[in-house]
Amino acid sequence: MVKKMVFVLFLSIFLGFILKGEDCEKAKRYFDQALNIKENEPLGLFKKEQLYKKVIELCPTYAPAFNNLGDVYEKQKRYEEAIAQYKKAMELRPDSPYPYFGLGDVYYKTGRYKEAKYWYEKGLSCENRYKPADDKEREALKKEFALTREYMKSIENVLKDGIIKADTIRAILTPATTRGAGEIVSITFGEELIPFDFDKYNIREDAKPQLNEIGKFLEDLFSGEKSIAVEPNTFYVFEIAGHTDIRGTDEYNLELSKKRAMAVKEYLVRKFNIPEERLVPKGYGERSPLCTEGASEKEETPCNALNRRVEIIRKTGEVITVEGRTSIVTRGRGGIIEQKIILDTGFFYQKGGETLVNALKEGSILHSKSDKYFIFFKPEQDCYVYILQEDSKGNLEILFPEKGINAHVKKGQDYWVPSFGRAFTLDETKGEERIYLLATSSPLDSLIEGQNMENTIKIAVRSFQAQSISTRAIKVVRPKNLPQNITPQEVERLSNMIEQIEGEGGWVRIVRFRHE
């Protein structure tokens, strides 16, 4: 009996090794597929993320997949997730410089220069230990080491000067080379350099020394712009990104961070000779945190302080003319022109037995079976829309589009979800519920055999969650027909609760509410 058990166990282990070998071969095919996806194609990073995750699922010892997934997260500004992937790659291949450089880059871009220096030094120490696969990699790696040493010089200047001087800002934002295509060139100023009072957006006196250094750099850059090597017919545009901690609602923090970014722009344009159209203020609210462990909605913490920051991101702009109108557009990750996507949206609910319609938002409380909720949206351009609901246990359900229906939506058309005159009710799984409305310029196609659409949309939600959106209240024309149980007076109220959301390329609107 014992011998038989040992034989079965041995056979199981043996078969496990065979299957694992087959899985790793399949994983390598997915990995090669991911490498061949260009970041400047529609949803390039989203596609890469799907594939690298599948590689790791099939072959969890494949270090390059962890490293490259970290690179994807870094470019999506999902920094904590990037750090975790780079560290896993480092554990699997401690002799490889790539994950060390990746970790250094994350800390460098986010203004944590002592940590960046530590990881860069670790990576540089691999120079004589790591064996490149061929001459092509050997030459590429030489450039990586040289670039890292340039970054180290900038770090030394920052640590020496206290504030970040104009010359150092120039070295960081206009380097001769970068890590590669799709690389985010940015610099972060923590609240010790550009502070704001709680719940305020006015420029404080102690923020002006650092802002003046930024202004000197930009004024000097634009005054000598002809000497800057940019692609023909293009030029530099700088995004001013505001970030908050998690205290307050998602919507409120988006607005506060945008006001802070706008205040920085107005100060720079007023004090320095900087073309106004070359600075683009955006608010990211709490959506792109540098840390989540230790973040608190109730009290001040070091993690909260780290997340409050201003970021300057270098982008490429170009002038385009459409239907006789000239405007500046910017290129985002991978050089993609960021198409604006604008939707009028409304999230609504009715208490059981009542006709009054309320706006569904953070703080709303809905009850199982009796309360009803529904969603409205109207796109200003053709695009793709997905609406996903997640309950407190992580269960996912697609609210739009219905199974078998294309997610493509048409400009100017009203969409009611689940349909006009109908509503959803809740099951018995209580706790926090989230509704994600995801708008993209391209369809979400799963590249993984057998992956369901719910998980594909959830991956996309995480991919686009760090994108900036702006909202504003609007008044829309009432529909010709009325949903059941809603009076004309209620439709008037409903119209006043609709907001317009604007973002670029792809974005997510998140609505949280309590299910009791």
PDB file of C-alpha atoms in Angstrom, residues 131-271:
ATOM      1  CA  LYS A 131      26.057  37.683 -19.217  1.00  0.00           C
ATOM      2  CA  PRO A 132      24.139  39.177 -22.183  1.00  0.00           C
ATOM      3  CA  ALA A 133      22.557  36.676 -24.562  1.00  0.00           C
ATOM      4  CA  ASP A 134      24.225  38.101 -27.685  1.00  0.00           C
ATOM      5  CA  ASP A 135      26.080  41.100 -29.111  1.00  0.00           C
ATOM      6  CA  LYS A 136      22.843  43.000 -29.701  1.00  0.00           C
ATOM      7  CA  GLU A 137      21.882  42.797 -26.031  1.00  0.00           C
ATOM      8  CA  ARG A 138      25.467  43.603 -25.024  1.00  0.00           C
ATOM      9  CA  GLU A 139      25.368  46.892 -26.967  1.00  0.00           C
ATOM     10  CA  ALA A 140      21.902  47.776 -25.651  1.00  0.00           C
ATOM     11  CA  LEU A 141      23.016  47.074 -22.104  1.00  0.00           C
ATOM     12  CA  LYS A 142      25.997  49.420 -22.453  1.00  0.00           C
ATOM     13  CA  LYS A 143      23.522  52.220 -23.168  1.00  0.00           C
ATOM     14  CA  GLU A 144      21.414  51.212 -20.150  1.00  0.00           C
ATOM     15  CA  PHE A 145      24.424  51.439 -17.841  1.00  0.00           C
ATOM     16  CA  ALA A 146      25.500  54.787 -19.327  1.00  0.00           C
ATOM     17  CA  LEU A 147      21.986  56.217 -18.951  1.00  0.00           C
ATOM     18  CA  THR A 148      21.775  55.032 -15.348  1.00  0.00           C
ATOM     19  CA  ARG A 149      25.024  56.821 -14.544  1.00  0.00           C
ATOM     20  CA  GLU A 150      23.525  60.019 -15.991  1.00  0.00           C
ATOM     21  CA  TYR A 151      20.498  59.575 -13.728  1.00  0.00           C
ATOM     22  CA  MET A 152      22.860  59.137 -10.777  1.00  0.00           C
ATOM     23  CA  LYS A 153      24.446  62.534 -11.513  1.00  0.00           C
ATOM     24  CA  SER A 154      21.016  64.187 -11.391  1.00  0.00           C
ATOM     25  CA  ILE A 155      20.253  62.442  -8.101  1.00  0.00           C
ATOM     26  CA  GLU A 156      23.483  63.707  -6.556  1.00  0.00           C
ATOM     27  CA  ASN A 157      22.527  67.270  -7.552  1.00  0.00           C
ATOM     28  CA  VAL A 158      19.037  66.941  -6.045  1.00  0.00           C
ATOM     29  CA  LEU A 159      20.343  65.529  -2.769  1.00  0.00           C
ATOM     30  CA  LYS A 160      22.977  68.276  -2.577  1.00  0.00           C
ATOM     31  CA  ASP A 161      20.751  71.284  -3.390  1.00  0.00           C
ATOM     32  CA  GLY A 162      17.639  70.575  -1.292  1.00  0.00           C
ATOM     33  CA  ILE A 163      15.262  72.052  -3.841  1.00  0.00           C
ATOM     34  CA  ILE A 164      15.492  70.876  -7.432  1.00  0.00           C
ATOM     35  CA  LYS A 165      17.367  73.527  -9.417  1.00  0.00           C
ATOM     36  CA  ALA A 166      16.544  74.542 -12.995  1.00  0.00           C
ATOM     37  CA  ASP A 167      19.641  72.834 -14.446  1.00  0.00           C
ATOM     38  CA  THR A 168      18.741  69.562 -12.753  1.00  0.00           C
ATOM     39  CA  ILE A 169      15.139  69.814 -13.960  1.00  0.00           C
ATOM     40  CA  ARG A 170      16.475  70.272 -17.490  1.00  0.00           C
ATOM     41  CA  ALA A 171      18.684  67.180 -17.147  1.00  0.00           C
ATOM     42  CA  ILE A 172      15.720  65.108 -15.948  1.00  0.00           C
ATOM     43  CA  LEU A 173      13.063  66.368 -18.380  1.00  0.00           C
ATOM     44  CA  THR A 174      15.178  66.729 -21.528  1.00  0.00           C
ATOM     45  CA  PRO A 175      17.654  63.833 -21.373  1.00  0.00           C
ATOM     46  CA  ALA A 176      19.607  62.962 -24.505  1.00  0.00           C
ATOM     47  CA  THR A 177      18.182  59.414 -24.397  1.00  0.00           C
ATOM     48  CA  THR A 178      15.567  57.431 -22.460  1.00  0.00           C
ATOM     49  CA  ARG A 179      15.057  53.758 -21.628  1.00  0.00           C
ATOM     50  CA  GLY A 180      13.016  53.237 -24.791  1.00  0.00           C
ATOM     51  CA  ALA A 181       9.721  53.723 -26.625  1.00  0.00           C
ATOM     52  CA  GLY A 182       6.802  54.735 -24.458  1.00  0.00           C
ATOM     53  CA  GLU A 183       9.024  55.873 -21.603  1.00  0.00           C
ATOM     54  CA  ILE A 184       7.426  58.499 -19.359  1.00  0.00           C
ATOM     55  CA  VAL A 185       9.776  61.460 -18.911  1.00  0.00           C
ATOM     56  CA  SER A 186       8.658  63.196 -15.740  1.00  0.00           C
ATOM     57  CA  ILE A 187       9.719  64.735 -12.449  1.00  0.00           C
ATOM     58  CA  THR A 188       7.819  64.683  -9.164  1.00  0.00           C
ATOM     59  CA  PHE A 189       7.750  67.421  -6.532  1.00  0.00           C
ATOM     60  CA  GLY A 190       6.589  66.239  -3.132  1.00  0.00           C
ATOM     61  CA  GLU A 191       4.628  68.429  -0.762  1.00  0.00           C
ATOM     62  CA  GLU A 192       7.832  69.452   1.016  1.00  0.00           C
ATOM     63  CA  LEU A 193       8.746  71.294  -2.225  1.00  0.00           C
ATOM     64  CA  ILE A 194       5.306  72.446  -3.447  1.00  0.00           C
ATOM     65  CA  PRO A 195       2.998  72.407  -0.405  1.00  0.00           C
ATOM     66  CA  PHE A 196      -0.710  73.233  -0.325  1.00  0.00           C
ATOM     67  CA  ASP A 197      -2.886  73.894   2.692  1.00  0.00           C
ATOM     68  CA  PHE A 198      -5.465  71.223   3.510  1.00  0.00           C
ATOM     69  CA  ASP A 199      -8.428  71.394   1.130  1.00  0.00           C
ATOM     70  CA  LYS A 200      -6.928  74.492  -0.592  1.00  0.00           C
ATOM     71  CA  TYR A 201      -5.325  75.203  -3.941  1.00  0.00           C
ATOM     72  CA  ASN A 202      -3.790  78.663  -3.557  1.00  0.00           C
ATOM     73  CA  ILE A 203       0.002  78.971  -4.001  1.00  0.00           C
ATOM     74  CA  ARG A 204       1.817  79.276  -0.675  1.00  0.00           C
ATOM     75  CA  GLU A 205       4.910  81.432  -0.162  1.00  0.00           C
ATOM     76  CA  ASP A 206       7.040  78.407   0.718  1.00  0.00           C
ATOM     77  CA  ALA A 207       6.132  76.787  -2.630  1.00  0.00           C
ATOM     78  CA  LYS A 208       7.492  79.695  -4.660  1.00  0.00           C
ATOM     79  CA  PRO A 209      11.244  78.874  -4.483  1.00  0.00           C
ATOM     80  CA  GLN A 210      10.655  75.513  -6.186  1.00  0.00           C
ATOM     81  CA  LEU A 211       8.106  76.927  -8.633  1.00  0.00           C
ATOM     82  CA  ASN A 212      10.603  79.637  -9.587  1.00  0.00           C
ATOM     83  CA  GLU A 213      13.178  76.981 -10.499  1.00  0.00           C
ATOM     84  CA  ILE A 214      10.582  75.236 -12.682  1.00  0.00           C
ATOM     85  CA  GLY A 215       9.744  78.589 -14.269  1.00  0.00           C
ATOM     86  CA  LYS A 216      13.408  79.345 -15.016  1.00  0.00           C
ATOM     87  CA  PHE A 217      13.803  75.978 -16.729  1.00  0.00           C
ATOM     88  CA  LEU A 218      10.660  76.366 -18.859  1.00  0.00           C
ATOM     89  CA  GLU A 219      11.381  79.974 -19.820  1.00  0.00           C
ATOM     90  CA  ASP A 220      14.911  79.074 -20.861  1.00  0.00           C
ATOM     91  CA  LEU A 221      13.702  75.993 -22.737  1.00  0.00           C
ATOM     92  CA  PHE A 222      11.044  77.804 -24.755  1.00  0.00           C
ATOM     93  CA  SER A 223      13.259  80.820 -25.489  1.00  0.00           C
ATOM     94  CA  GLY A 224      15.851  78.535 -27.095  1.00  0.00           C
ATOM     95  CA  GLU A 225      13.395  76.058 -28.552  1.00  0.00           C
ATOM     96  CA  LYS A 226      14.881  76.003 -32.056  1.00  0.00           C
ATOM     97  CA  SER A 227      17.898  74.179 -30.670  1.00  0.00           C
ATOM     98  CA  ILE A 228      15.772  71.372 -29.209  1.00  0.00           C
ATOM     99  CA  ALA A 229      15.780  68.177 -31.244  1.00  0.00           C
ATOM    100  CA  VAL A 230      12.145  67.102 -31.516  1.00  0.00           C
ATOM    101  CA  GLU A 231      10.408  65.337 -34.409  1.00  0.00           C
ATOM    102  CA  PRO A 232       9.569  67.554 -37.418  1.00  0.00           C
ATOM    103  CA  ASN A 233       6.418  69.672 -36.905  1.00  0.00           C
ATOM    104  CA  THR A 234       6.237  68.724 -33.232  1.00  0.00           C
ATOM    105  CA  PHE A 235       7.232  70.431 -29.994  1.00  0.00           C
ATOM    106  CA  TYR A 236       7.325  69.880 -26.256  1.00  0.00           C
ATOM    107  CA  VAL A 237       4.188  70.245 -24.163  1.00  0.00           C
ATOM    108  CA  PHE A 238       4.373  69.830 -20.391  1.00  0.00           C
ATOM    109  CA  GLU A 239       1.541  68.341 -18.404  1.00  0.00           C
ATOM    110  CA  ILE A 240       1.194  69.643 -14.850  1.00  0.00           C
ATOM    111  CA  ALA A 241      -0.345  66.778 -12.896  1.00  0.00           C
ATOM    112  CA  GLY A 242      -1.916  67.262  -9.484  1.00  0.00           C
ATOM    113  CA  HIS A 243      -2.293  64.331  -7.061  1.00  0.00           C
ATOM    114  CA  THR A 244      -4.102  64.064  -3.714  1.00  0.00           C
ATOM    115  CA  ASP A 245      -4.362  61.522  -0.920  1.00  0.00           C
ATOM    116  CA  ILE A 246      -7.458  59.335  -0.433  1.00  0.00           C
ATOM    117  CA  ARG A 247      -9.334  61.596   1.988  1.00  0.00           C
ATOM    118  CA  GLY A 248     -12.526  62.753   0.275  1.00  0.00           C
ATOM    119  CA  THR A 249     -14.478  61.265  -2.612  1.00  0.00           C
ATOM    120  CA  ASP A 250     -12.949  60.280  -5.932  1.00  0.00           C
ATOM    121  CA  GLU A 251     -14.863  63.039  -7.710  1.00  0.00           C
ATOM    122  CA  TYR A 252     -13.901  65.720  -5.168  1.00  0.00           C
ATOM    123  CA  ASN A 253     -10.222  64.786  -5.255  1.00  0.00           C
ATOM    124  CA  LEU A 254     -10.169  64.868  -9.055  1.00  0.00           C
ATOM    125  CA  GLU A 255     -11.477  68.431  -8.949  1.00  0.00           C
ATOM    126  CA  LEU A 256      -9.162  69.580  -6.124  1.00  0.00           C
ATOM    127  CA  SER A 257      -6.072  68.168  -7.836  1.00  0.00           C
ATOM    128  CA  LYS A 258      -7.012  69.858 -11.112  1.00  0.00           C
ATOM    129  CA  LYS A 259      -7.415  73.211  -9.328  1.00  0.00           C
ATOM    130  CA  ARG A 260      -3.965  72.797  -7.774  1.00  0.00           C
ATOM    131  CA  ALA A 261      -2.443  71.962 -11.156  1.00  0.00           C
ATOM    132  CA  MET A 262      -4.183  75.003 -12.651  1.00  0.00           C
ATOM    133  CA  ALA A 263      -2.842  77.208  -9.836  1.00  0.00           C
ATOM    134  CA  VAL A 264       0.707  76.044 -10.618  1.00  0.00           C
ATOM    135  CA  LYS A 265       0.227  76.785 -14.319  1.00  0.00           C
ATOM    136  CA  GLU A 266      -1.204  80.253 -13.649  1.00  0.00           C
ATOM    137  CA  TYR A 267       1.719  81.122 -11.365  1.00  0.00           C
ATOM    138  CA  LEU A 268       4.312  79.999 -13.936  1.00  0.00           C
ATOM    139  CA  VAL A 269       2.647  81.804 -16.848  1.00  0.00           C
ATOM    140  CA  ARG A 270       2.197  84.986 -14.807  1.00  0.00           C
ATOM    141  CA  LYS A 271       5.775  85.120 -13.493  1.00  0.00           C
TER     142      LYS A 271
END
